[in-house]
Short mmCIF file of C-alpha atoms and ligand atoms in Angstrom, two decimals:
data_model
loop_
_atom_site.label_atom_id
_atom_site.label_comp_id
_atom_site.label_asym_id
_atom_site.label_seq_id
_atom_site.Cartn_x
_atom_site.Cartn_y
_atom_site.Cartn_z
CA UNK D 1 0.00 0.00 0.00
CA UNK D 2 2.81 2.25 0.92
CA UNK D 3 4.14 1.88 -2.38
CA UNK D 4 1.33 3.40 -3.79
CA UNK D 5 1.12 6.47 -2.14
CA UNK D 6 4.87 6.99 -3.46
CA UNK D 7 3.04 7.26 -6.93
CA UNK D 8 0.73 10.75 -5.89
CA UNK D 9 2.10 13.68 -4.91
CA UNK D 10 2.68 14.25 -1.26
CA UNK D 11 0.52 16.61 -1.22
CA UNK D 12 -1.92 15.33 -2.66
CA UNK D 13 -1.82 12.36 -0.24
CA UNK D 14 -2.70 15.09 3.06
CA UNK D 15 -5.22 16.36 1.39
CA UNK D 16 -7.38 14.08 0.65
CA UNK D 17 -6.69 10.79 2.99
CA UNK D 18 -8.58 13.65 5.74
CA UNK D 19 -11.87 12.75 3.94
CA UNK D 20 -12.24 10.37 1.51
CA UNK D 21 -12.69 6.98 2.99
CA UNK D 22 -10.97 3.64 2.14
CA UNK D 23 -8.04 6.14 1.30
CA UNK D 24 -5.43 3.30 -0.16
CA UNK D 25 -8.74 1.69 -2.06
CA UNK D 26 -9.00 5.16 -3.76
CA UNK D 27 -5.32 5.36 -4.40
CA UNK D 28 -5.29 1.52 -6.30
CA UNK D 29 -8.53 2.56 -8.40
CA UNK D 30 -7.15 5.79 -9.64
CA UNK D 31 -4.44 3.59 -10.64
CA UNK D 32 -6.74 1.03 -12.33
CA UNK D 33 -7.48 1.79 -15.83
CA UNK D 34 -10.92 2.52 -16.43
CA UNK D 35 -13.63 0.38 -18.68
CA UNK D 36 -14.38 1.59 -21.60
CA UNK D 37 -18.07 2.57 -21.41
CA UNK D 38 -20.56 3.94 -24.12
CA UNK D 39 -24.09 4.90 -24.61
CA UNK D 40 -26.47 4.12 -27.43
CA UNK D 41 -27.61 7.06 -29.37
CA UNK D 42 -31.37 7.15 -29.27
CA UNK D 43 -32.08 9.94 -31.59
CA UNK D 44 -30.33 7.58 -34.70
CA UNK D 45 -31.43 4.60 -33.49
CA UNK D 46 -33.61 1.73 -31.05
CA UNK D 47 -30.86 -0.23 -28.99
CA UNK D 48 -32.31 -3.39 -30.66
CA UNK D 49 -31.01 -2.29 -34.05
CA UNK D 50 -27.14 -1.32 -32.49
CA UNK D 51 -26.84 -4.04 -30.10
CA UNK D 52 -26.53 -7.04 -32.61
CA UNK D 53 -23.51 -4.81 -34.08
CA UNK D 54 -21.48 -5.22 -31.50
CA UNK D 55 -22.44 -8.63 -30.06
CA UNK D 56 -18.53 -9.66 -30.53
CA UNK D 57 -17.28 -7.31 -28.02
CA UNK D 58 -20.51 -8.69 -25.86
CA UNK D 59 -21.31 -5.05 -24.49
CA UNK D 60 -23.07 -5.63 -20.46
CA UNK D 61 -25.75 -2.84 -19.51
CA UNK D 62 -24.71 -0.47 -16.58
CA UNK D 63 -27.65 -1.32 -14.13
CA UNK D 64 -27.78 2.82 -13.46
CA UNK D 65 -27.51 4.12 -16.81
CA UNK D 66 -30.22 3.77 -19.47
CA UNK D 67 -29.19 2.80 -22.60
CA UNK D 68 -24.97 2.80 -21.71
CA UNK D 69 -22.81 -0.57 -21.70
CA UNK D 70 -19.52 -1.15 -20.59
CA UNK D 71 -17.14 -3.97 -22.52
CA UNK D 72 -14.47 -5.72 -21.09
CA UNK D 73 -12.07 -5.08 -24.24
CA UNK D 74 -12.69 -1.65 -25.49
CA UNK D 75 -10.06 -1.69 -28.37
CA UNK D 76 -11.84 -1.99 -30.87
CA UNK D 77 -15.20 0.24 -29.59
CA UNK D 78 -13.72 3.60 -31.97
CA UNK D 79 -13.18 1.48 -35.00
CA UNK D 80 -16.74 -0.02 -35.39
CA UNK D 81 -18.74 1.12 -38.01
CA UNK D 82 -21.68 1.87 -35.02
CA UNK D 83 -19.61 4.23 -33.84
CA UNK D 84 -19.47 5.83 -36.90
CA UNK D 85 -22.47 6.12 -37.88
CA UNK D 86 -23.31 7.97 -34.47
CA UNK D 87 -25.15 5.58 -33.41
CA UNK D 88 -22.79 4.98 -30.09
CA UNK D 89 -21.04 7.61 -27.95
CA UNK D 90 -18.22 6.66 -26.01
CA UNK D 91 -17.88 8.18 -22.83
CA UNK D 92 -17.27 7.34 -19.50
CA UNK D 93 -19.55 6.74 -16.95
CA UNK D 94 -19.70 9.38 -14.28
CA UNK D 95 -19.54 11.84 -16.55
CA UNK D 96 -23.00 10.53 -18.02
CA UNK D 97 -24.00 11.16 -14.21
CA UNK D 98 -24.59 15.28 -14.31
CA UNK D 99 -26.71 15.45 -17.59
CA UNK D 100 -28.89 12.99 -15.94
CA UNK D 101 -29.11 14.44 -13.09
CA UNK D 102 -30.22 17.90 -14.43
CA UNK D 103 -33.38 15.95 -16.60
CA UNK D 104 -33.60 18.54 -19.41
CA UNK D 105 -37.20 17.59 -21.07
CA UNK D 106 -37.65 18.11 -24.77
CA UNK D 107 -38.56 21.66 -25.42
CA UNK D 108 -37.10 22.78 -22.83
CA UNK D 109 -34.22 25.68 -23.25
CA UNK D 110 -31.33 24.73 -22.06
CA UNK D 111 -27.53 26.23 -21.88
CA UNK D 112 -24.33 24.47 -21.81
CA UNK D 113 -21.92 26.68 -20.32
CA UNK D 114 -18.50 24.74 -20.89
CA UNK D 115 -19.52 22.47 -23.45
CA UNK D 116 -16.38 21.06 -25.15
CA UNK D 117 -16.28 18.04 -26.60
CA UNK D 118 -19.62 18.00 -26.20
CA UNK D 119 -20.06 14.87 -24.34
CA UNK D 120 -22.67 15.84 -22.47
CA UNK D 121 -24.06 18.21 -25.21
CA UNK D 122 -25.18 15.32 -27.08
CA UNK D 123 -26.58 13.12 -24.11
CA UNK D 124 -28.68 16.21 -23.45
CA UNK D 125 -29.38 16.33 -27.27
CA UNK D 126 -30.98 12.50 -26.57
CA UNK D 127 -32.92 12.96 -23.18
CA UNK D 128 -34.62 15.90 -25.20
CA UNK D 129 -35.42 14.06 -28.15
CA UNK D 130 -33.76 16.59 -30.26
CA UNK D 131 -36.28 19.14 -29.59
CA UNK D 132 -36.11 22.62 -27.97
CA UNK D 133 -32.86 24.22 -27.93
CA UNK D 134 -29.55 23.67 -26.02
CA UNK D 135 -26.99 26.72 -26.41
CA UNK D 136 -23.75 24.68 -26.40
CA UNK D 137 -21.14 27.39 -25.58
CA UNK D 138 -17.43 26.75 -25.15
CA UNK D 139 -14.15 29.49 -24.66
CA UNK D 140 -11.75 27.37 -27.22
CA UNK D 141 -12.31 27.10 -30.22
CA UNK D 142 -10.23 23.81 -31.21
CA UNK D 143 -12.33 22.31 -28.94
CA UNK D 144 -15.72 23.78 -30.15
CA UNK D 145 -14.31 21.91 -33.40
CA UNK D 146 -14.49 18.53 -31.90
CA UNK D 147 -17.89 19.87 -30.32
CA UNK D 148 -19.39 20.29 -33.43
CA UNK D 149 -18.32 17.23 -35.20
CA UNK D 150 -19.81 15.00 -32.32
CA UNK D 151 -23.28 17.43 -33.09
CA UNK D 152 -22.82 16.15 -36.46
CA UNK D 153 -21.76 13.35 -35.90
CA UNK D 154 -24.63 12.31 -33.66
CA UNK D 155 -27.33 14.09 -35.10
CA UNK D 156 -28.01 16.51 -32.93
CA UNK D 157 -30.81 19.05 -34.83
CA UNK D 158 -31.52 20.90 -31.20
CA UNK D 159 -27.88 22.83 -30.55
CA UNK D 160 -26.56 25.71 -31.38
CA UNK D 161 -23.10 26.13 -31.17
CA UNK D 162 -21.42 29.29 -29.28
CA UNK D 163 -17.98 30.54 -28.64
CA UNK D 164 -17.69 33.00 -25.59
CA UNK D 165 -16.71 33.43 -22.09
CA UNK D 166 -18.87 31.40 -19.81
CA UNK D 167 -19.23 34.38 -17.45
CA UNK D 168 -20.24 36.83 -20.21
CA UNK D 169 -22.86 34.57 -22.04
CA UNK D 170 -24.58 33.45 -18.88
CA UNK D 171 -24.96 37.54 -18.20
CA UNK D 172 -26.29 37.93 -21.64
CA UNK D 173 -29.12 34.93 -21.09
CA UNK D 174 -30.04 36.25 -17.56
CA UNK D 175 -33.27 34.60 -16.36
CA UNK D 176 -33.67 33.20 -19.62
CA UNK D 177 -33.43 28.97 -18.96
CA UNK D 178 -35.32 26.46 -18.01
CA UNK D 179 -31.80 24.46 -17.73
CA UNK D 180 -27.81 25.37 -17.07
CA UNK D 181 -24.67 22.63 -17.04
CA UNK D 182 -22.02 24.25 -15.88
CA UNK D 183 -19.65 21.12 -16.13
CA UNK D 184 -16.48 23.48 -15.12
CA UNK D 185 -13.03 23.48 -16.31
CA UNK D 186 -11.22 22.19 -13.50
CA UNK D 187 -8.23 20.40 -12.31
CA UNK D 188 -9.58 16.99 -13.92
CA UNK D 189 -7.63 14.95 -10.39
CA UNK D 190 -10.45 12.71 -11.17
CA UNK D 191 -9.46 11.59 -14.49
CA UNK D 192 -6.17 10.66 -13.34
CA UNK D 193 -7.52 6.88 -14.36
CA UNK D 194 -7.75 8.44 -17.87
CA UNK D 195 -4.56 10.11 -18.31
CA UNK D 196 -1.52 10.15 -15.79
CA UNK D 197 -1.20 13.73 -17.17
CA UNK D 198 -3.48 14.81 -14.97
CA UNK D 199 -1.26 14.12 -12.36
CA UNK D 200 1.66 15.56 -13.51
CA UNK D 201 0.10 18.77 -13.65
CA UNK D 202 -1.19 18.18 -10.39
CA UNK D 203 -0.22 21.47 -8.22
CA UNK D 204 -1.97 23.37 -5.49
CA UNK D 205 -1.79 27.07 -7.25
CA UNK D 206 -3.46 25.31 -10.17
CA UNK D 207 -6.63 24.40 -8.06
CA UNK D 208 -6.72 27.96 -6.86
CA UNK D 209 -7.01 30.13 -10.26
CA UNK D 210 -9.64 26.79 -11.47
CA UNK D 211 -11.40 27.66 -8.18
CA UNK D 212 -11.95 31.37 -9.33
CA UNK D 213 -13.20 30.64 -12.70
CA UNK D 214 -15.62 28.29 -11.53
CA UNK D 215 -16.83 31.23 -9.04
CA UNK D 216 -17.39 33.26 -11.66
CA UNK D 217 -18.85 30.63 -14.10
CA UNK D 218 -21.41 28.97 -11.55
CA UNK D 219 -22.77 32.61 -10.77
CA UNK D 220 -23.43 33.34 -14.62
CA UNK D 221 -24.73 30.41 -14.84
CA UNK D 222 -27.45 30.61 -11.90
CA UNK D 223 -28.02 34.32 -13.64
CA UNK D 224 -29.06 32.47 -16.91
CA UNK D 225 -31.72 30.44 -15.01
CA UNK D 226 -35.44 31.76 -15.07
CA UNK D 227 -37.11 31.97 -11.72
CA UNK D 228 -38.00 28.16 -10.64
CA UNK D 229 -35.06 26.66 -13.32
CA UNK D 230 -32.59 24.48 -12.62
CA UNK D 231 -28.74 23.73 -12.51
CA UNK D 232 -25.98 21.41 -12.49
CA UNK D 233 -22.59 22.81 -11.26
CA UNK D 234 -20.48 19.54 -11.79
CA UNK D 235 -16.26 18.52 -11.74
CA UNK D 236 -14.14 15.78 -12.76
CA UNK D 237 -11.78 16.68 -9.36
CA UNK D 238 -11.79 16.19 -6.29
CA UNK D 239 -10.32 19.41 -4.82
CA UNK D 240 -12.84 21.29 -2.24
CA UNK D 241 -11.72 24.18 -3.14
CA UNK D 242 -13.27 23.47 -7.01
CA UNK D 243 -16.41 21.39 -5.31
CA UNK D 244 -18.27 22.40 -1.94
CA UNK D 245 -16.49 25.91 -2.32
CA UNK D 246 -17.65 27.11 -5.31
CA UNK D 247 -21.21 26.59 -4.50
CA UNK D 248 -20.66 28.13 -1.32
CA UNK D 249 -19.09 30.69 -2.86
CA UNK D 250 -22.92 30.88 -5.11
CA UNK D 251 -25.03 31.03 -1.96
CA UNK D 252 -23.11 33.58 -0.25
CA UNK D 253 -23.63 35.84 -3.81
CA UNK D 254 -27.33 34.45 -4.24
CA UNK D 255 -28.62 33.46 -0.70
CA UNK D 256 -31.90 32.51 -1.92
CA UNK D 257 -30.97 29.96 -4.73
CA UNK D 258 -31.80 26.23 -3.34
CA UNK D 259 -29.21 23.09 -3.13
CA UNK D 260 -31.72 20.03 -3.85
CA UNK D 261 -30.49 16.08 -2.89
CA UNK D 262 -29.05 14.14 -6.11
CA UNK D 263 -29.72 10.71 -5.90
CA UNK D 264 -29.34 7.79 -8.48
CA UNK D 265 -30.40 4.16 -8.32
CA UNK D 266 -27.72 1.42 -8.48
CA UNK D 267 -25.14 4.37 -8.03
CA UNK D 268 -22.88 5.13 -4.88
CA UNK D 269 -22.53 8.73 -4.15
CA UNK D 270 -20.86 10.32 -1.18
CA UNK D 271 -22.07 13.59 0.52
CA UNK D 272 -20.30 16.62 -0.07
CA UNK D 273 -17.90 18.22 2.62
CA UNK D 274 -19.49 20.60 5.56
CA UNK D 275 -15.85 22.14 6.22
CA UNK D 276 -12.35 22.56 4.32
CA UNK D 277 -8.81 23.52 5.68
CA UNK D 278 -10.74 25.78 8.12
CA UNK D 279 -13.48 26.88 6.08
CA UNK D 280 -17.01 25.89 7.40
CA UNK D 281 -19.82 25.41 4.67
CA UNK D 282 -23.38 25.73 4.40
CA UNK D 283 -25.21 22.30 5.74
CA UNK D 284 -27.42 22.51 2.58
CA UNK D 285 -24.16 21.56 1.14
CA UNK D 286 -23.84 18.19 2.38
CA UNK D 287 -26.63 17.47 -0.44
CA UNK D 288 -24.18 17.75 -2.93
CA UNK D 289 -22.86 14.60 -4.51
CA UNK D 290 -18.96 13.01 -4.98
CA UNK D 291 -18.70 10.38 -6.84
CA UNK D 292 -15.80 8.60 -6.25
CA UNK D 293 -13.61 5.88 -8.30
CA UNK D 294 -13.53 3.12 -5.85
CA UNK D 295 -17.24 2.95 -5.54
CA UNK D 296 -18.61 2.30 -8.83
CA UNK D 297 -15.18 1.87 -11.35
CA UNK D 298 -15.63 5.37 -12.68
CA UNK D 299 -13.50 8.44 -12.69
CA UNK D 300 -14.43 10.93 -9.53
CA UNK D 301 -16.77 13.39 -10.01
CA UNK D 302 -18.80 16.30 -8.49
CA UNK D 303 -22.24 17.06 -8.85
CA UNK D 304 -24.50 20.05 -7.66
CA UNK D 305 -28.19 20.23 -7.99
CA UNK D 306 -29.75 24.19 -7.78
CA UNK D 307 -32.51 25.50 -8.39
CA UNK D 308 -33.50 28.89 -8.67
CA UNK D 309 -36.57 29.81 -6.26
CA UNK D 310 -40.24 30.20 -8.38
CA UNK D 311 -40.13 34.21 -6.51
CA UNK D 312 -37.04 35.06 -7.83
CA UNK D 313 -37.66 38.51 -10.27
CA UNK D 314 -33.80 38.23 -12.29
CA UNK O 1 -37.97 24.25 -56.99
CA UNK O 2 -36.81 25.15 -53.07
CA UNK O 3 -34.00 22.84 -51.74
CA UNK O 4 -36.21 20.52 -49.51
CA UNK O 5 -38.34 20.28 -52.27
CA UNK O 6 -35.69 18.88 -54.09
CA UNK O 7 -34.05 16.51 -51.59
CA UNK O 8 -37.57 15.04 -51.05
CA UNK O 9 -38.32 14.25 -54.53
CA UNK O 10 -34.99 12.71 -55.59
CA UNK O 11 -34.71 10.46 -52.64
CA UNK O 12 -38.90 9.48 -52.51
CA UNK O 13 -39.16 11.15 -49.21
CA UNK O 14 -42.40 11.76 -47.50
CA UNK O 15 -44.56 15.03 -47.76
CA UNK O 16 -44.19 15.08 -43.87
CA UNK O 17 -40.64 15.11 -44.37
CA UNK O 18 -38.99 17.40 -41.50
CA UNK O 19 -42.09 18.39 -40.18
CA UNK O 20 -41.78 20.38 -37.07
CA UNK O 21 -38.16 21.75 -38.31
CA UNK O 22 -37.10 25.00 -39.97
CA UNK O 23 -34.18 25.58 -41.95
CA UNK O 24 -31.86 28.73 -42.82
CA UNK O 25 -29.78 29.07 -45.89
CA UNK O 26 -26.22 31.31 -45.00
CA UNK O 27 -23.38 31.46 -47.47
CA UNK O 28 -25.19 28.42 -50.27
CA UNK O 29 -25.79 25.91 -46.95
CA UNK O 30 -28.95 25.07 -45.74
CA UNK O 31 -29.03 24.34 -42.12
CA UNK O 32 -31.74 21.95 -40.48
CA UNK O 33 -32.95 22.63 -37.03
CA UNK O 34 -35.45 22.71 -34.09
CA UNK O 35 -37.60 26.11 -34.92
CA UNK O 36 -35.61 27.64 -31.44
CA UNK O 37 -32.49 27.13 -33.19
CA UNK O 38 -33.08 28.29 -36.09
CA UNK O 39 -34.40 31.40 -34.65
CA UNK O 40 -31.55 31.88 -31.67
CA UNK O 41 -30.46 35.00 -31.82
CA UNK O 42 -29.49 35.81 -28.58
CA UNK O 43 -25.62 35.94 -29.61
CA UNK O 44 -24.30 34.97 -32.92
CA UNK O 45 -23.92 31.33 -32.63
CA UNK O 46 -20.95 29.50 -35.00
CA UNK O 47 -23.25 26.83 -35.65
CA UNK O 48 -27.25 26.37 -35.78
CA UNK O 49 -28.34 22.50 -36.05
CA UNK O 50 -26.98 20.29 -38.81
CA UNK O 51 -25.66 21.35 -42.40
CA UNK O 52 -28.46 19.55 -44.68
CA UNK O 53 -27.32 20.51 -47.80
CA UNK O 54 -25.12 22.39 -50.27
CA UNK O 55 -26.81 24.63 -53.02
CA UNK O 56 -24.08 24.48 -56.24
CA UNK O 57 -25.58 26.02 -59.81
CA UNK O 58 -26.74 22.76 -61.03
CA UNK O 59 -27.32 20.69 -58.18
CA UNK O 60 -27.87 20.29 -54.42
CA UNK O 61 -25.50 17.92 -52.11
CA UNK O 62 -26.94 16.70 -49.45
CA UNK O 63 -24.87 15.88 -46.27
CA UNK O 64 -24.14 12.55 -44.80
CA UNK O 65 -24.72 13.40 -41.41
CA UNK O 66 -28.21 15.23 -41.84
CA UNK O 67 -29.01 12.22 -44.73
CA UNK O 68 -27.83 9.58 -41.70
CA UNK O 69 -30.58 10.72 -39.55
CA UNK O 70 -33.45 12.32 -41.62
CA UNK O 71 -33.11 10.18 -44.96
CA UNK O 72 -34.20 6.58 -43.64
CA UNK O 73 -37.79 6.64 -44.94
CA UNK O 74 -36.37 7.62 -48.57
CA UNK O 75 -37.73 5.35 -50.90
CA UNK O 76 -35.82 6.48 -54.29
CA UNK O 77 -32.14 6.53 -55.32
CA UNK O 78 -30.85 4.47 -52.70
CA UNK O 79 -27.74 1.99 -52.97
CA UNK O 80 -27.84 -0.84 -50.68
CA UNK O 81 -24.00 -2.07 -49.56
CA UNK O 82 -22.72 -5.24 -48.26
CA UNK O 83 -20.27 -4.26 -44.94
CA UNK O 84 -17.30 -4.85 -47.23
CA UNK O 85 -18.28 -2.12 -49.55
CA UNK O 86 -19.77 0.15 -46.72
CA UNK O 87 -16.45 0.00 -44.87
CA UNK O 88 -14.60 1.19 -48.46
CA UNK O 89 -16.98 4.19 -48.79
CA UNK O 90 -16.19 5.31 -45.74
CA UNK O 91 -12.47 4.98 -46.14
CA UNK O 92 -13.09 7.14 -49.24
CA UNK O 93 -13.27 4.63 -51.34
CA UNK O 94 -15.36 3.65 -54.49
CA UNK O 95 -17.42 0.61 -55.44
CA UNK O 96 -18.52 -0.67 -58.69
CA UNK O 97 -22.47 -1.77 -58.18
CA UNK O 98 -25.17 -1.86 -60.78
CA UNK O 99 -28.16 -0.38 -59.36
CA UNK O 100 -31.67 0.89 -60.54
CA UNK O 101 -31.08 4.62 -59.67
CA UNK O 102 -30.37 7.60 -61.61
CA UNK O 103 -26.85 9.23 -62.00
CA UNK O 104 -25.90 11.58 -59.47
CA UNK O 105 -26.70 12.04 -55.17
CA UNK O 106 -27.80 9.45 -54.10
CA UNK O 107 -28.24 7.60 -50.49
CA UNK O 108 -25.92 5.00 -49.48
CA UNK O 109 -27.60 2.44 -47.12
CA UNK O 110 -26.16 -0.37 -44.99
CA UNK O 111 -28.40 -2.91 -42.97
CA UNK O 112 -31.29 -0.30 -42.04
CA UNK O 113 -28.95 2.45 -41.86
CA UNK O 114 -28.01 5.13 -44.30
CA UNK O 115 -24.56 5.49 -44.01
CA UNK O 116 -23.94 8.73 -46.22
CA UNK O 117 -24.30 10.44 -49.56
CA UNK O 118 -22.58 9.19 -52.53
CA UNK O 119 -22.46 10.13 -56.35
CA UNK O 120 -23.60 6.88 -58.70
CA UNK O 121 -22.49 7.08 -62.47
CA UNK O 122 -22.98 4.42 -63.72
CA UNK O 123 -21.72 1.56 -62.68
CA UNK O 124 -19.08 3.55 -60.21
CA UNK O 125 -20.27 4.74 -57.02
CA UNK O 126 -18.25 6.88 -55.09
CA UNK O 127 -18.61 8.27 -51.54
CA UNK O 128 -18.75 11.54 -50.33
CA UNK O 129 -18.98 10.41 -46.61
CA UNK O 130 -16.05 12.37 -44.54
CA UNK O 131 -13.40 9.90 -43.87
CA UNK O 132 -14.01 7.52 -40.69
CA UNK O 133 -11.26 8.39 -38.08
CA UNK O 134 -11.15 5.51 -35.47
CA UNK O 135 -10.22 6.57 -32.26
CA UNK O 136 -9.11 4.43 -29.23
C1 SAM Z 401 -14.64 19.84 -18.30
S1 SAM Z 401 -14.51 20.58 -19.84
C2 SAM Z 401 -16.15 20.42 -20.49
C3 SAM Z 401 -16.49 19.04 -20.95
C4 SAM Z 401 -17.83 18.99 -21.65
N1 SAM Z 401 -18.89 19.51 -20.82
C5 SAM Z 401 -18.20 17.59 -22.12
O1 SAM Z 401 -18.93 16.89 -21.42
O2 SAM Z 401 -17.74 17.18 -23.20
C6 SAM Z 401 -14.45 22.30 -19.47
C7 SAM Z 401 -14.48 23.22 -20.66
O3 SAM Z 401 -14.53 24.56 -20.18
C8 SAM Z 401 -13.97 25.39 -21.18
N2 SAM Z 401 -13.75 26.73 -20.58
C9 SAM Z 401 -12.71 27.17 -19.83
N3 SAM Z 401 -12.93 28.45 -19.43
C10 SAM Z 401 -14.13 28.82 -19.94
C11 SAM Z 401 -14.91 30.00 -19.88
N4 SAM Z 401 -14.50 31.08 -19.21
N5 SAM Z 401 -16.09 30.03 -20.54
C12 SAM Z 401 -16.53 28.95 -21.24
N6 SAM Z 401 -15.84 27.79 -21.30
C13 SAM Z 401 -14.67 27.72 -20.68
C14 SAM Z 401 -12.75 24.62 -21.62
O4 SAM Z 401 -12.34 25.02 -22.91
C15 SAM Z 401 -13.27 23.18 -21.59
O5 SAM Z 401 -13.69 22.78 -22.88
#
């Protein structure tokens, strides 16, 4: 066990063996490569006509997920000719967790604040059944590129594609949607399973200027809800300073706006932190949601529900 | 003749064909969206739905992506392929085929799927679906 500690940073190691449980468990699975995991996309296709495609890689259902399977040898998932046609999506499992959790319905208006690659974009493009409109907005544009050949790529008639700053276009949309993502850029810790680069970058400073963006981002965001709409603030890290912060840092600047309990069947999910390094949070806090790598053989992840109160005149 | 008008009759589609979508034509491109997109105009967006087609002086292209999900009911100038073929048209490939459709667009379908847009003269078919990029 020992010698796996030697592998994070020392740092690192402090940190986060004061909360998250099973701390050595947590070490070995961000160590363990992940399984390759993708979802069916229902607005090309019934899961009846993609599922006898790929019966030789003999794809098992994820018991919380509708319509996403995980394979044992993922090789060969990005050279099948399902994936494309767009009829399959590979991505990896928790980070199919925050669209879900926000439920956009069809019709419904909904903005994607950092949208890039567009994961999520698209998985929100299929629980709406490509209908109403989902402003997919990214800062970079080599990665609105990507963003806009997975629209195309998975047929996705209900997006329209924006390059701005986060914090600018969520201003611009005040009180305007019936749904926000802000999936934030962030110190990605939790996809350390993904890509050891991650961890290499892995510094303290670096969690700090994420922290303020994500300040600013999650407040733009709540401004582009209309009264009684709701959002998802969600992370791939682990860092409270990213997480239960930031959304403190949203209900000091909008006391009013409501944290409301995320729950999935089939799916472990922690409560969020109460207090940090000295810093005491709201209780309404604790409803938030990590998601962490030893319980379910995903990456970690962070996920806020808020709503905006029905009274609320911006 | 407007584009849609086209697209329908050449590939046998529907009269209900896109019903409940709008379209906007910027720089000889039609794009094919929900009526919300079309009509965003909150900011300037880079992109509004899918690309459905090309207007050129004699003829209309339509794209694979748009023809992948809103050309399965087309009942005209469609090419079936076996997977061997399918998997050479979208390597950029051609495929020599003898079927009952007129020169030009037409529909390439595989299984139940239609896997792009391809021109057909006679007997050489050749694709005009982007080039599959695997990834891992
Ligand atoms: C975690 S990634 C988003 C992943 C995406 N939601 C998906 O599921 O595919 C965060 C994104 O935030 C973008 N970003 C960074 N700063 C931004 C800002 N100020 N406004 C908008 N986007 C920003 C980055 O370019 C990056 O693409």
């Amino acid at each position: 066990m020992k010698g796996v500690r030697k592998l994070f940073p020392e740092e690192f190691c402090r940190r986060y063996e004061q909360f998250i449980p099973d701390f050595d468990l947590f070490l070995e699975a961000m160590l363990t490569p992940l399984p390759k995991v993708f979802r069916i996309n229902t607005l090309k296709a019934e899961p009846e006509e993609v599922m006898p495609l790929l019966a030789e890689l003999d794809p098992e259902p994820l018991s919380y997920l509708r319509f996403a399977y995980t394979v044992k040898n993922g090789r060969g998932l990005g050279r099948q000719l399902a994936h494309f046609l767009g009829l399959i999506y590979i991505q990896e499992a928790a980070s199919m967790i925050p669209p879900v959790v926000l439920d956009p319905q069809p019709g419904d208006k909904v903005l994607d604040l950092a949208a890039a690659p567009g994961s999520k974009t698209t998985q929100m493009a299929a629980l709406m059944r490509n209908r109403g409109l989902i402003i997919a907005n990214d800062l970079s544009l080599e990665r609105l590129r990507g963003l806009i050949g997975n629209v195309d790529r998975m047929g996705c008639l209900n997006v329209v594609v924006c390059r701005a700053d986060g914090i600018v276009l969520g201003r611009k949309l005040a009180a305007s949607c019936d749904r926000v993502l802000v999936d934030a850029p962030c110190s990605s810790e939790g996809t350390i399973r993904k890509t050891e680069e991650a961890l290499r970058r892995w510094s303290v400073r670096g969690i700090a200027n994420f922290s303020r963006v994500q300040k600013g981002l999650i407040c733009a965001g709540y401004q582009a809800l209309r009264p009684g709409g709701q959002m998802v603030y969600s992370t791939c890290t682990i860092a409270p300073e990213e997480n239960e912060a930031v959304v403190a840092y949203l209900l000091k600047r909008f006391p009013e706006a409501e944290i409301l309990p995320v729950e999935l069947d089939n799916f472990v999910m922690r409560p969020a932190l109460t207090e940090w390094e000295g810093d005491t949070f709201p209780s309404a806090i604790r409803r938030c949601r990590r998601i962490l790598p030893q319980d379910n053989n995903t990456e970690a992840f962070f996920v806020a529900l808020i709503r905006k109160p029905d009274d609320v005149t911006s | 003749m407007s584009p849609v008008e086209f697209l329908r009759n050449r590939f046998g589609l529907p009269e209900e064909w896109l019903q409940g979508l709008e379209t906007i034509t910027e720089q000889a491109t039609v794009f094919i969206g929900t009526p919300e997109v079309i009509r965003f105009n909150a900011v300037k967006p880079l992109r509004r739905g899918l690309r459905l087609c090309r207007i050129f002086p004699h003829s209309i292209k339509p794209t694979t992506f748009a023809m992948q999900l809103l050309g399965r009911e087309a009942t005209a100038n469609q090419i079936e392929v076996d997977e061997q073929q399918a998997k050479q048209l979208i390597n950029g490939g051609t495929v020599e085929i003898a079927a009952d459709v007129e020169n030009g667009f037409v529909l390439i379908s595989w299984r139940s799927f239609i896997i792009g847009v391809g021109i057909y003269k006679r007997p050489v078919l050749k694709s005009c679906i982007p080039r599959f990029r695997p990834v891992d």
